[in-house]
């Protein structure tokens, strides 16, 4: 049977039996509509939850705390840092895209500055950590780097900022000796700090609220090694810091500096071995689905993953999907039974016709091809109709939500995501269900000899 | 040539043998009539010879080839190209026009000279004219009389120029005049080329027109010498 003739036969049958076929396909269309709607909703909600509320693509890894509580003091047992070999091991885990080590500053520091903002200079103890600049490259860009290793910043002796070229500051000058001109050390802070400041701090101290963008470029002088709490008697290093951006990779309370800079300060000013290990590492995971496996592998290294809430969400989402899939599969099986019923009826009605076609020269394969293609066309049409319904209902649901429900944090434009694979998959499943439903009756109808079929036996 | 040897057939419903070792040889170009009382197995025999029934024992050879050796596709080809069957109930498809009914077999297989819709229609009109029904191509079969429908069924059987024509009670449902016309048609067709005809019938005029009379009794085929001219 040639393709053209097959198409002709199928086309004629579809026109002739469209009422029955619509009835048969309706079950599939409804099922596909429901399935596609819920999968799209699931994808949308999952995207919001994992992408913005509980980002799972980045988790922070710490050494599992082994410590002894002695009254008010905790004694750490063994090292609480992560070494280079462990970083390499994490990097080798399947599903890990990148590992960014973090190191806390282990020397005291006192910051002075803020006249431009507050009207009067403030002095405060400073907590700081260092991160790999590439961790925030997408948010902050190239401004966040370690300038002390930049060869362009050749030392120019100076006694104050005025003696330095623009964009650089005089670092290390005291009353007794001159300093050198250098780009200031870039700093990033967490957005939460600004929120905290605007929410409570500015009210308590009757200070103006600040717009985060206006803070970019704000300078701060910091004496590393110094403390306002007690004299350290150690040598200090004065540096000029400048705020270059905001990132949730920055520490929640404190400032975040380029890793190399912190490492050097720890070596110079910190206790022995302060620059030898990292205090944590941010692990970037290729996809949220890989998170459970990566977490398990990290825990096998004797380390722990802090974002347990996110993991629980991911597990809950997986369970919800599994349940939804099981229910969907059951519904689809019922829809497919419905198709089977319709095709069984049609095959029965058409027994004589099948017999006549066989008698004038159709092979079993010809008849099967006709019926299977008819079933596939019905399935595809039903699937397409179902998808149109699903998209339309999703549209209405989105509009109702935006009109009627209050805005909630992280609320996206649409709660539904219909990726291409979902559309293609829904069509495929619809066609498959229809063909599987039709197959039994068709095989039964073609098993008989033409003589039996035309005689009604 | 049809060679039937030790043909046995039992329907699953009862264990009576409808055909009980029938044997007969029908030469190419013969017009054989098959008579016997109703229910003796004439239709059963035509179905087997026409490749419509594969559940039998014994052998049916058509031009030296045993039907049992053909697979489903080959058997479909045999039904399509070599044999034309005219059912007692015609079995035309009412959702198709007469021309579409006549040309229906061209939908299947690689249909050669009738592979385009236009060529099919031309051939359908040709055979409809041959059976005396020029101009009915676009009508649905239910608009025609019984005799006309019979002839559409014959036209369908002749569409692919078969070597063997099987007719089941070709005049059984018709009045005498229409029966006569059918008979004339068969005579003309036979005269035109060496078509072999096997017709199950009660009709003495058909028997008389044929070259041979076969009688079915007790599941066997007996050659009636009175049928020989
Ligand atoms: N599909 C069938 N199932 C069971 N018995 C059948 C079937 N077709 C025919 N028969 C029986 O086989 C016998 C022969 O039938 P048939 O070949 O139609 O006879 P004829 O055509 O000579 O009248 C009859 O007794 C009939 O009842
Ligand atoms: Mg009969």
XYZ file of C-alpha atoms and ligand atoms in Angstrom:
714
model
C 0.000 0.000 0.000
C 1.583 3.312 -0.998
C 1.709 6.318 1.329
C -0.686 8.327 -0.824
C -3.288 5.567 -0.863
C -2.865 5.024 2.864
C -3.447 8.734 3.456
C -6.477 8.608 1.153
C -7.971 5.634 2.988
C -7.281 7.161 6.416
C -8.657 10.535 5.359
C -11.879 8.979 4.089
C -12.337 6.962 7.276
C -11.695 9.949 9.521
C -14.296 11.988 7.650
C -16.793 9.156 7.778
C -16.342 8.236 11.446
C -15.418 11.599 12.926
C -18.281 11.537 15.427
C -17.148 8.269 16.965
C -13.539 9.308 16.825
C -14.215 12.632 18.549
C -16.032 10.704 21.257
C -13.051 8.389 21.593
C -10.513 11.181 21.521
C -12.361 13.350 24.049
C -11.195 11.172 26.926
C -7.604 11.506 25.794
C -7.961 15.251 25.252
C -9.310 15.748 28.774
C -6.568 13.633 30.281
C -3.834 15.390 28.367
C -5.305 18.771 29.336
C -5.256 17.833 33.027
C -1.795 16.267 32.842
C -0.222 19.147 30.918
C -1.871 21.697 33.208
C -0.543 20.091 36.368
C 2.905 19.368 35.001
C 3.189 22.990 33.788
C 2.017 24.231 37.192
C 4.449 21.917 38.905
C 7.293 23.108 36.689
C 6.379 26.749 37.272
C 6.076 26.457 41.047
C 9.178 24.313 41.252
C 11.078 26.879 39.223
C 10.072 29.650 41.603
C 10.709 27.618 44.751
C 14.061 26.213 43.731
C 15.237 29.158 41.697
C 14.369 32.047 43.979
C 12.919 30.974 47.316
C 15.216 28.048 48.003
C 17.989 28.182 45.443
C 19.262 24.665 45.201
C 21.773 25.158 42.459
C 24.201 26.526 45.035
C 24.710 24.968 48.421
C 27.230 25.837 51.101
C 29.421 23.085 52.437
C 31.049 23.103 55.879
C 33.099 20.656 57.840
C 30.803 18.687 60.078
C 31.204 20.331 63.483
C 32.871 18.079 66.018
C 32.934 20.091 69.159
C 32.671 19.841 72.893
C 30.391 22.151 74.834
C 32.086 23.266 78.033
C 29.727 25.651 79.782
C 29.798 28.833 77.749
C 32.699 27.779 75.599
C 32.745 25.396 72.668
C 35.929 23.496 72.096
C 36.447 22.489 68.534
C 37.797 18.983 68.184
C 40.131 18.763 65.257
C 40.180 20.988 62.267
C 37.041 22.827 61.230
C 38.299 23.850 57.814
C 38.226 22.339 54.346
C 41.523 21.605 52.606
C 42.537 21.814 48.973
C 42.274 18.036 48.474
C 38.722 18.100 49.763
C 37.871 20.931 47.376
C 39.235 18.843 44.537
C 37.205 15.844 45.710
C 34.017 17.920 45.784
C 34.805 19.245 42.322
C 35.009 15.667 41.084
C 31.501 14.723 42.243
C 29.048 13.949 39.427
C 26.675 16.884 39.001
C 28.956 19.532 40.511
C 29.550 22.431 38.150
C 31.993 24.468 40.259
C 33.385 24.834 43.780
C 34.085 28.256 45.252
C 36.029 28.235 48.543
C 35.360 30.833 51.231
C 37.728 31.950 53.991
C 36.931 33.943 57.096
C 39.213 36.803 58.052
C 40.967 35.625 61.195
C 42.381 38.973 62.264
C 40.548 41.802 64.001
C 39.718 44.870 61.956
C 38.372 48.320 62.640
C 36.613 50.348 59.964
C 36.426 54.135 59.897
C 34.310 56.158 57.534
C 30.775 56.932 56.530
C 30.955 60.726 56.691
C 29.483 61.003 53.210
C 26.529 58.938 54.245
C 25.966 59.603 57.917
C 27.340 63.098 58.292
C 29.822 61.952 60.868
C 32.589 59.387 60.831
C 31.836 56.089 62.499
C 34.189 53.535 63.824
C 33.200 49.899 64.042
C 34.662 46.451 64.441
C 34.547 44.730 61.091
C 33.795 41.105 60.393
C 34.919 39.951 56.949
C 35.337 36.919 54.787
C 36.836 36.263 51.394
C 35.274 34.561 48.403
C 36.451 33.474 45.008
C 35.650 36.483 42.748
C 34.271 34.204 40.009
C 31.417 33.244 42.360
C 29.903 36.710 41.958
C 31.248 37.555 38.515
C 27.752 37.364 36.996
C 26.289 39.810 39.532
C 29.128 42.188 40.301
C 31.376 41.832 37.288
C 35.090 42.448 37.019
C 35.123 45.207 39.650
C 35.412 42.574 42.372
C 38.970 41.330 42.114
C 42.142 41.351 44.163
C 43.989 44.559 43.206
C 47.074 43.855 45.295
C 48.134 41.270 42.759
C 47.465 43.523 39.774
C 50.873 44.401 38.261
C 49.503 47.728 36.998
C 49.444 48.963 40.595
C 53.149 49.544 40.850
C 53.967 51.294 44.108
C 53.908 55.062 43.955
C 55.059 56.679 47.250
C 52.484 59.040 48.737
C 51.432 60.659 51.978
C 47.733 61.137 51.231
C 45.074 60.345 48.605
C 45.686 63.686 46.962
C 49.108 62.515 45.778
C 47.708 59.503 43.972
C 46.285 59.117 40.443
C 42.497 58.949 40.244
C 40.949 55.606 41.025
C 43.710 54.787 43.466
C 44.199 55.574 47.133
C 47.233 56.132 49.330
C 47.662 52.997 51.393
C 49.955 52.425 54.345
C 50.969 56.068 54.937
C 51.623 57.016 58.583
C 52.975 60.179 60.160
C 56.417 58.588 60.038
C 56.568 57.044 56.579
C 54.967 57.404 53.198
C 52.521 54.848 51.800
C 51.941 53.672 48.263
C 49.225 54.396 45.726
C 46.972 51.421 45.035
C 43.500 50.649 43.790
C 41.212 50.266 46.810
C 40.147 46.778 47.852
C 36.703 45.997 46.378
C 34.004 44.908 48.806
C 30.612 43.360 48.346
C 27.910 43.159 50.982
C 24.676 41.289 51.338
C 21.429 42.962 50.321
C 20.113 41.936 53.716
C 22.480 44.408 55.335
C 20.861 47.288 53.485
C 17.400 45.984 54.342
C 18.446 45.674 57.954
C 19.835 49.177 57.924
C 16.753 50.694 56.288
C 14.321 48.634 58.365
C 15.578 49.031 61.917
C 18.921 50.753 62.180
C 18.025 53.986 60.385
C 14.911 54.366 62.524
C 16.690 53.666 65.782
C 19.455 56.154 65.031
C 17.238 58.636 63.158
C 19.302 58.339 60.038
C 18.079 58.717 56.451
C 17.121 55.574 54.548
C 19.504 54.720 51.775
C 19.098 53.524 48.253
C 21.454 50.554 47.750
C 22.543 51.739 44.303
C 23.746 55.036 45.827
C 26.121 53.116 48.073
C 28.222 51.800 45.207
C 31.610 53.507 45.329
C 31.378 54.249 49.073
C 34.827 54.165 50.643
C 35.918 52.929 54.034
C 39.305 52.933 55.750
C 40.076 49.743 57.560
C 42.857 48.943 59.992
C 43.420 45.218 59.750
C 45.014 43.789 62.905
C 43.619 46.581 65.086
C 40.708 46.304 67.496
C 38.603 48.775 69.397
C 37.700 46.075 71.940
C 41.152 45.443 73.299
C 44.631 46.374 72.233
C 46.209 43.710 70.122
C 49.750 44.873 70.297
C 50.199 43.440 66.840
C 51.147 45.240 63.708
C 48.308 46.631 61.652
C 47.729 47.154 57.945
C 45.637 50.065 56.779
C 43.685 49.578 53.563
C 41.116 51.564 51.625
C 37.969 49.536 50.822
C 35.358 50.491 48.279
C 31.884 49.004 47.865
C 31.437 47.563 44.370
C 28.196 45.652 44.660
C 25.652 43.490 46.422
C 25.308 39.757 46.381
C 23.645 37.078 48.432
C 26.968 35.279 48.251
C 28.341 37.942 50.611
C 28.274 37.196 54.330
C 25.007 38.191 55.998
C 26.572 40.589 58.506
C 29.963 41.895 57.524
C 31.888 42.620 54.376
C 33.119 40.209 51.784
C 36.525 40.652 50.169
C 38.396 38.891 47.380
C 39.653 35.525 48.611
C 43.323 36.074 47.777
C 43.402 39.267 49.800
C 41.887 37.611 52.871
C 44.291 34.726 52.549
C 47.244 37.103 52.574
C 45.892 39.027 55.569
C 45.361 35.789 57.477
C 48.917 34.749 56.724
C 50.310 38.144 57.795
C 48.095 38.951 60.757
C 46.186 35.831 61.766
C 47.142 32.975 64.068
C 49.381 30.193 62.805
C 47.851 28.141 60.049
C 45.047 30.657 59.514
C 45.590 30.663 55.753
C 45.793 26.880 55.373
C 42.137 25.856 55.202
C 38.851 27.218 53.959
C 35.922 27.641 56.298
C 33.327 26.679 53.749
C 32.801 26.270 50.050
C 29.930 27.168 47.794
C 29.163 24.240 45.525
C 27.376 24.961 42.299
C 25.150 22.083 41.209
C 24.257 21.548 37.592
C 20.542 20.996 38.216
C 18.254 20.930 41.221
C 17.548 17.288 40.480
C 21.201 16.401 41.035
C 21.144 18.071 44.465
C 20.218 15.004 46.555
C 22.978 12.908 44.966
C 25.583 15.653 45.311
C 24.583 16.196 48.936
C 24.994 12.527 49.712
C 28.418 12.440 48.058
C 29.534 15.520 49.992
C 28.363 14.006 53.260
C 30.321 10.878 52.439
C 33.450 13.087 52.478
C 32.737 13.962 56.126
C 31.415 17.400 55.228
C 27.922 18.744 55.609
C 25.500 20.755 53.493
C 23.743 23.539 55.314
C 20.657 24.239 53.155
C 18.498 21.495 54.631
C 15.285 23.438 54.020
C 15.966 23.515 50.316
C 16.682 19.803 50.322
C 13.430 19.088 52.070
C 11.584 21.228 49.515
C 13.266 19.371 46.682
C 12.287 16.035 48.199
C 8.710 17.212 48.737
C 8.513 18.392 45.134
C 9.818 15.055 43.915
C 7.178 13.238 45.986
C 4.421 15.504 44.668
C 5.587 14.873 41.110
C 5.686 11.130 41.683
C 2.119 11.150 43.030
C 0.893 13.417 40.235
C 2.584 11.184 37.656
C 1.046 8.043 39.132
C -2.425 9.605 39.171
C -1.893 10.936 35.644
C -0.760 7.550 34.390
C -3.831 5.903 35.921
C -6.136 8.469 34.331
C -4.369 8.026 31.013
C -4.799 4.260 31.250
C -8.545 4.786 31.754
C -8.657 7.174 28.794
C -6.812 4.606 26.745
C -9.412 1.979 27.767
C -12.037 4.389 26.502
C -10.260 4.632 23.154
C -9.976 0.871 23.116
C -13.728 0.654 23.603
C -14.436 3.119 20.792
C -12.062 1.373 18.426
C -13.492 -2.004 19.379
C -16.935 -0.671 18.458
C -15.657 0.788 15.210
C -13.795 -2.392 14.346
C -16.997 -4.332 15.032
C -19.089 -1.982 12.895
C -16.450 -2.230 10.241
C -15.916 -5.985 10.321
C -17.709 -6.478 7.032
C -15.876 -3.543 5.474
C -12.533 -4.932 6.638
C -13.547 -8.286 5.195
C -14.430 -6.720 1.840
C -11.147 -4.796 1.715
C -9.221 -7.969 2.540
C -11.231 -9.876 -0.093
C -10.325 -7.419 -2.854
C -6.640 -7.523 -1.966
C -5.748 -5.735 1.271
C -3.181 -7.561 3.376
C -3.441 -7.709 7.152
C -0.645 -5.178 7.316
C -2.565 -2.763 5.065
C -5.591 -2.874 7.382
C -3.447 -2.532 10.509
C -1.609 0.444 9.015
C -4.886 2.178 8.274
C -6.264 1.649 11.781
C -3.032 2.449 13.613
C -2.534 5.668 11.661
C -6.152 6.608 12.262
C -5.640 6.019 15.973
C -2.419 8.044 15.956
C -4.122 10.932 14.154
C -7.001 10.815 16.633
C -4.503 10.728 19.509
C -2.458 13.619 18.136
C -5.557 15.716 17.490
C -6.896 14.912 20.950
C -3.508 15.700 22.483
C -3.322 19.018 20.641
C -6.858 19.897 21.752
C -5.922 18.950 25.312
C -2.827 21.155 25.193
C -4.812 24.090 23.868
C -7.237 23.613 26.783
C -4.384 23.359 29.294
C -2.714 26.540 28.040
C -6.038 28.380 28.000
C -6.924 27.281 31.541
C -3.437 28.227 32.729
C -3.876 31.650 31.161
C -7.226 32.138 32.922
C -5.784 30.879 36.207
C -2.861 33.311 35.969
C -5.167 36.189 35.232
C -7.495 35.319 38.106
C -4.549 35.051 40.464
C -3.125 38.410 39.427
C -6.566 40.062 39.709
C -7.909 38.468 42.843
C -5.016 37.368 45.024
C -2.629 39.685 46.842
C 0.879 39.817 45.497
C 3.238 37.511 47.298
C 7.010 37.567 47.340
C 8.745 35.975 44.353
C 5.395 35.777 42.522
C 6.187 35.446 38.813
C 4.070 36.649 35.895
C 2.921 33.120 35.207
C 2.824 30.163 37.558
C 2.911 27.821 34.558
C 5.783 26.702 32.402
C 5.098 24.863 29.139
C 8.504 23.877 27.789
C 8.788 22.344 24.311
C 9.466 18.900 25.756
C 6.181 19.033 27.661
C 4.235 19.881 24.492
C 5.997 17.235 22.425
C 5.743 14.701 25.237
C 2.014 15.312 25.694
C 1.398 14.789 21.970
C 3.510 11.642 22.011
C 1.741 10.233 25.054
C -1.653 11.030 23.530
C -0.781 9.301 20.254
C 0.691 6.334 22.098
C -2.340 5.937 24.369
C -4.655 6.076 21.370
C -2.628 3.576 19.342
C -2.304 1.196 22.298
C -6.044 1.483 22.885
C -6.814 0.727 19.239
C -4.265 -2.048 18.808
C -6.195 -4.851 20.535
C -9.452 -4.449 18.589
C -7.520 -3.979 15.339
C -5.402 -7.089 15.840
C -8.553 -9.055 16.652
C -10.309 -7.741 13.543
C -7.383 -8.604 11.281
C -6.782 -12.057 12.746
C -9.900 -13.491 11.031
C -10.046 -14.615 7.402
C -11.975 -12.373 4.984
C -14.629 -15.089 4.569
C -15.415 -14.983 8.310
C -15.534 -11.192 8.309
C -17.919 -10.781 5.372
C -20.225 -13.584 6.487
C -20.587 -11.944 9.903
C -19.088 -15.029 11.577
C -5.988 -24.172 -13.929
C -7.494 -25.104 -10.574
C -6.476 -28.410 -8.982
C -8.312 -29.318 -5.806
C -7.183 -32.432 -3.911
C -8.564 -33.998 -0.724
C -10.174 -30.755 0.353
C -11.691 -30.932 3.830
C -13.442 -28.198 5.757
C -15.044 -28.238 9.186
C -16.499 -25.074 10.720
C -15.590 -24.684 14.365
C -19.274 -24.449 15.352
C -20.101 -28.072 14.505
C -17.935 -31.050 13.708
C -19.726 -32.033 10.508
C -17.407 -32.049 7.525
C -18.807 -29.565 4.997
C -16.108 -30.612 2.538
C -14.997 -34.205 2.955
C -12.054 -34.841 0.658
C -13.341 -33.111 -2.460
C -11.154 -33.291 -5.555
C -11.551 -31.735 -8.977
C -9.471 -30.178 -11.752
C -10.824 -27.229 -13.717
C -8.906 -26.286 -16.823
C -8.032 -22.765 -17.912
C -10.836 -21.124 -19.897
C -13.550 -23.451 -18.648
C -16.916 -22.181 -17.460
C -17.843 -24.558 -14.683
C -21.108 -24.457 -12.791
C -21.299 -25.829 -9.276
C -24.685 -27.107 -8.242
C -26.031 -28.803 -5.159
C -28.720 -28.292 -2.603
C -28.551 -25.329 -0.331
C -26.066 -25.756 2.508
C -23.976 -28.386 0.737
C -20.842 -26.265 0.790
C -20.697 -24.358 -2.489
C -19.936 -20.996 -0.926
C -17.403 -22.658 1.348
C -15.562 -24.060 -1.663
C -15.574 -20.697 -3.498
C -14.173 -18.962 -0.404
C -11.304 -21.404 -0.199
C -10.495 -21.195 -3.906
C -10.745 -17.381 -3.746
C -8.124 -17.185 -0.973
C -10.730 -15.858 1.479
C -10.590 -18.838 3.814
C -7.325 -20.413 4.893
C -8.683 -22.864 7.469
C -9.001 -26.152 5.577
C -7.003 -29.267 4.959
C -6.050 -30.663 1.572
C -4.622 -28.706 -1.313
C -5.759 -26.011 -3.687
C -3.359 -25.372 -6.542
C -3.849 -22.420 -8.856
C -1.687 -22.593 -11.973
C 0.691 -24.944 -10.187
C 1.055 -22.873 -7.026
C -0.387 -24.210 -3.770
C -2.365 -21.463 -1.987
C -1.126 -22.745 1.343
C 2.431 -21.765 0.447
C 1.494 -18.098 0.103
C 2.069 -15.770 3.040
C -0.471 -13.092 3.919
C 0.970 -10.510 1.537
C 1.235 -12.999 -1.330
C -2.294 -14.219 -0.692
C -3.529 -10.607 -0.711
C -1.764 -10.171 -4.029
C -3.463 -13.333 -5.349
C -6.886 -11.989 -4.329
C -6.124 -8.604 -5.825
C -4.603 -9.576 -9.175
C -5.450 -13.158 -10.084
C -8.960 -13.829 -8.886
C -12.219 -11.870 -8.936
C -14.933 -12.817 -6.459
C -18.580 -11.837 -6.778
C -20.328 -12.438 -3.469
C -23.883 -13.595 -3.293
C -24.664 -10.482 -1.197
C -22.423 -8.311 -3.461
C -20.774 -6.652 -0.456
C -20.424 -3.238 -2.031
C -19.375 -0.433 0.338
C -22.216 2.067 0.629
C -20.050 4.993 1.714
C -18.204 4.893 -1.612
C -19.420 5.716 -5.108
C -19.790 2.918 -7.651
C -16.536 3.928 -9.351
C -14.726 3.938 -6.005
C -16.171 0.535 -5.205
C -15.039 -0.837 -8.529
C -11.512 0.593 -8.123
C -11.149 -0.163 -4.413
C -8.494 -2.839 -4.866
C -6.155 -0.288 -6.456
C -5.692 1.280 -3.007
C -3.671 -1.724 -1.966
C -0.315 -2.988 -3.062
C 1.710 -1.246 -5.729
C -1.081 -0.805 -8.189
C 0.965 -0.337 -11.391
C -1.147 0.978 -14.267
C -3.866 2.246 -11.897
C -1.606 4.041 -9.468
C -3.080 7.520 -9.973
C -6.651 8.430 -9.009
C -7.337 9.502 -12.573
C -6.090 6.214 -14.082
C -8.212 4.356 -11.537
C -11.291 6.290 -12.468
C -10.672 5.664 -16.161
C -10.349 1.925 -15.623
C -13.433 1.913 -13.330
C -15.533 3.656 -16.015
C -14.175 1.173 -18.573
C -15.312 -1.895 -16.622
C -18.617 -0.267 -15.657
C -19.238 0.242 -19.357
C -18.245 -3.352 -20.001
C -20.982 -4.546 -17.622
C -23.444 -2.145 -19.220
C -23.477 0.510 -16.509
C -21.847 3.482 -18.228
C -22.530 6.686 -16.310
C -23.258 5.304 -12.835
C -19.698 5.900 -11.589
C -20.612 8.774 -9.293
C -23.710 7.178 -7.782
C -23.792 5.387 -4.468
C -24.620 1.653 -4.819
C -27.831 1.946 -2.754
C -29.316 4.108 -5.528
C -29.114 1.158 -7.942
C -31.384 -1.839 -8.467
C -30.348 -5.321 -7.365
C -29.285 -6.329 -10.856
C -27.253 -3.166 -11.311
C -25.544 -3.704 -7.992
C -24.776 -7.252 -9.044
C -23.092 -5.861 -12.144
C -21.125 -3.295 -10.130
C -19.870 -6.227 -8.061
C -18.873 -8.018 -11.268
C -17.151 -4.864 -12.496
C -15.188 -4.725 -9.219
C -14.187 -8.371 -9.715
C -13.007 -7.636 -13.268
C -11.143 -4.408 -12.453
C -7.689 -6.028 -12.385
C -8.333 -8.381 -15.361
C -8.266 -11.594 -13.307
C -7.634 -14.999 -14.844
C -10.240 -16.592 -12.599
C -13.755 -15.370 -11.814
C -15.710 -16.876 -8.920
C -19.435 -16.152 -8.762
C -21.724 -17.112 -5.908
C -25.333 -17.468 -7.079
C -24.957 -14.756 -9.717
C -28.610 -14.864 -10.704
C -30.035 -16.123 -7.430
C -31.450 -12.778 -6.351
C -32.519 -11.595 -9.764
C -35.532 -11.936 -12.015
C -35.259 -13.911 -15.231
C -34.512 -10.998 -17.582
C -31.744 -9.575 -15.393
C -30.373 -13.060 -14.942
C -30.298 -13.406 -18.710
C -28.340 -10.180 -19.094
C -25.759 -11.349 -16.580
C -25.442 -14.562 -18.454
C -24.886 -12.759 -21.734
C -22.246 -10.642 -20.074
C -20.412 -13.714 -18.804
C -20.562 -15.227 -22.230
C -19.095 -12.099 -23.780
C -16.334 -11.910 -21.195
C -15.444 -15.513 -21.705
C -15.389 -15.099 -25.424
C -13.103 -12.082 -25.175
C -10.241 -13.944 -23.456
C -9.517 -17.171 -21.699
C -11.217 -16.305 -18.432
C -11.863 -19.291 -16.174
C -15.243 -19.127 -14.446
C -16.536 -21.090 -11.485
C -20.122 -20.235 -10.614
C -22.143 -21.693 -7.775
C -25.739 -21.689 -8.919
C -29.209 -23.217 -8.922
C -30.007 -21.577 -12.236
C -30.424 -24.109 -15.069
C -29.776 -21.447 -17.712
C -26.353 -20.748 -16.253
C -25.668 -24.452 -16.032
C -26.675 -24.810 -19.654
C -24.447 -21.903 -20.693
C -21.433 -23.443 -18.999
C -19.001 -25.950 -20.405
C -19.100 -28.202 -17.374
C -21.438 -29.151 -14.551
C -20.056 -30.045 -11.134
C -22.347 -31.451 -8.474
C -21.637 -31.254 -4.767
C -22.983 -34.001 -2.542
C -21.877 -35.153 0.876
C -18.869 -32.875 0.808
C -17.579 -34.306 -2.463
C -17.563 -32.980 -6.011
C -18.893 -35.193 -8.742
C -18.492 -34.410 -12.403
C -21.871 -34.694 -14.111
C -21.289 -35.955 -17.639
C -24.586 -34.334 -18.703
C -22.810 -31.031 -18.208
C -20.298 -31.889 -20.957
C -21.329 -30.642 -24.360
N -19.355 -19.301 9.262
C -19.940 -20.504 9.426
N -19.963 -21.091 10.627
C -20.523 -22.287 10.832
N -21.109 -22.977 9.879
C -21.152 -22.464 8.632
C -20.562 -21.198 8.346
N -20.738 -20.927 7.033
C -21.403 -22.011 6.531
N -21.647 -22.909 7.475
C -22.315 -24.188 7.307
O -21.618 -24.908 6.342
C -22.508 -25.538 5.471
C -22.221 -25.112 4.049
O -22.509 -23.754 3.885
P -22.355 -23.018 2.487
O -20.989 -23.269 1.977
O -22.760 -21.631 2.670
O -23.404 -23.806 1.596
P -24.068 -23.352 0.222
O -23.333 -22.159 -0.251
O -23.861 -24.524 -0.617
O -25.465 -23.086 0.516
C -23.904 -25.150 5.927
O -24.421 -26.200 6.689
C -23.694 -23.965 6.789
O -24.628 -23.981 7.827
Mg -24.038 -20.268 -0.643
